[in-house]
């Protein structure tokens, strides 16, 4: 643990008692190496070296019937020959041997097995069949599987190093990675950093048995881990991972780098929602929803993990910047803005205190440019940090410039001042409770003052961008814990028998809900939907005129076979009077028959024209990885071209719904532009929560599109609604 534990892991209670079964074998007292080898190029040899040179204090049982000992350790012919219990088996033999070995592990009472071999699901149907056989044999014997196709694991606080990695320090970052090379990259980066270490590493491989959610729960409980860090290529059970993250992120930070843009949830543009869901951006939104810190660049993983491990959180987005150069102050301001952070508005008292110690030409507005004051007195930087940290308007302090290098740049005699400044910064970090982050252009050469800061637990970065990403992660976590964690999730409405029967009819007929049926479902559960009339023939149009009078009306075709009504000529607008309705009816029938001669057309839907407002879209898909997901965005061309949308997993909390509305890049449009009044955001939040409740209550609802919804200063109007039924789920 570093000298400055600036903040304990969040939560008044201590780390939860062990519940995860992974503790039984990720901190093993006895390890069997199945396929141990005397060949230095083999993994069965390197694992032995890693354990022996790493001073593993448990029992090592190498299995190799051909040699009597390896590296001075007696070998055994089989697991059955081992005289004592075995917690963990590292299996270095080919894939075909695994079903039998799993049965042998079960008889021996082995708790967990690390399977290095490839040649399973990733190779095709035969490999998938073999993988299932391995899983069946393991489950029959009560053995948990890491992998197969894994790079291995280590637990450095237990001196378990099955990868024989050199120069890797024990520390407080737990790492789960589907890429062995990514582990190696982080280990080398940590070695260069000099102050970062790891607690546990596991390569999950194919996740045949143990998935990311299981590893996350383990790291959440593991006492030597202050931050759980994951490199993810693909989740197998996203819903369970989100639930695990929801429980773990209040206890300790979780950092995820998600590689690639998954297409698993994407559908062939059956709707706008289906076309946009399943994207990388959706995954990012869902992870952030449960408090995960997401990094988008691989070189951000270690800096963010280190920063969160040391400082845990900031209470908000307001940053005070102290710089010894105008150029870097400007760059920093740009990067803070890009990250959604704010330059804190310093109080008059703070500016007065700064003016008392800085040259007259110094800039006292944030960012603070000391304008040469520190050139002969680097201790002034520490005094500036103390002054701004005392300001209630400041959530974090960011020192930018050449600190640590003054004695190199100007005069060797300044080294003492830099060291005294470093001690002052360390003392400030101990007592102020706010993150202090340092960027120095001298960080790569590790001068004494920066080494002292790093050794004491103050993060020092050689990149403004990395430092800002750390500040962003600290702020986002603090805001999540203050405003979102603990908020109740919206419960489902009580399903209505009439609506269940409506779904059943549609499912029995092999179709989705008609638009008027979809709107009926919404209306029955408290969503404001305009009145409408369904006319099965031209003779029924008079009823629409009688109901709505001479106001402008819209007419849309009703057909299970015509999904995109406008493309088929199935929509007519601004119709006034019965004659106009009849003409429009005939035109719609003619156009739709030409579009699809075999279409089943049940008539038209007539409803009053919605008044002008701001178009938004609300949609739902049931993603195969993450389950039901809600989407919200600006409608019209904004959703089709800009894809300015926000996603959240269902069920939502009220904060989730509010955050979706506030997340959009085009949120200024909702706030009113060019004389337009702002829309009723509270009504939109209420609509999102009601949609979430409906989806939770009706598993027969597979996909939903409300596009457009017209948002007004005094509510909203659902203009079009489409609900795709889940044919595999029967209505009760």
PDB file of C-alpha atoms in Angstrom, residues 7 28 35 78 97 164 248 300 315 324 344 347 396 423 463 493 526 528 591 619 651 706 714:
ATOM      1  CA  UNK A   7      -9.211   7.845   0.460  1.00  0.00           C
ATOM      2  CA  UNK A  28      -4.175 -21.776  -3.335  1.00  0.00           C
ATOM      3  CA  UNK A  35       2.039 -31.702 -17.699  1.00  0.00           C
ATOM      4  CA  UNK A  78      -1.211 -38.810 -11.622  1.00  0.00           C
ATOM      5  CA  UNK A  97      -6.911 -35.006 -22.573  1.00  0.00           C
ATOM      6  CA  UNK A 164       6.848 -16.703 -14.546  1.00  0.00           C
ATOM      7  CA  UNK A 248     -18.989  -3.797  -6.499  1.00  0.00           C
ATOM      8  CA  UNK A 300      -5.202   4.871 -20.409  1.00  0.00           C
ATOM      9  CA  UNK A 315     -16.875  15.017  -5.314  1.00  0.00           C
ATOM     10  CA  UNK A 324       3.788  27.522 -14.914  1.00  0.00           C
ATOM     11  CA  UNK A 344     -13.666  25.833 -11.078  1.00  0.00           C
ATOM     12  CA  UNK A 347     -13.811  32.677  -4.951  1.00  0.00           C
ATOM     13  CA  UNK A 396      -9.779  18.563  -7.569  1.00  0.00           C
ATOM     14  CA  UNK A 423       6.645  17.281   1.170  1.00  0.00           C
ATOM     15  CA  UNK A 463       0.810  13.133 -20.343  1.00  0.00           C
ATOM     16  CA  UNK A 493     -46.300  -2.281 -13.937  1.00  0.00           C
ATOM     17  CA  UNK A 526     -50.412   5.966 -18.275  1.00  0.00           C
ATOM     18  CA  UNK A 528     -50.111  10.180 -23.086  1.00  0.00           C
ATOM     19  CA  UNK A 591     -49.873   2.738 -53.340  1.00  0.00           C
ATOM     20  CA  UNK A 619     -36.676   2.633 -28.306  1.00  0.00           C
ATOM     21  CA  UNK A 651     -34.913  -1.334 -15.247  1.00  0.00           C
ATOM     22  CA  UNK A 706     -41.613   5.419 -30.404  1.00  0.00           C
ATOM     23  CA  UNK A 714     -45.956  21.286 -21.658  1.00  0.00           C
TER      24      UNK A 714
END
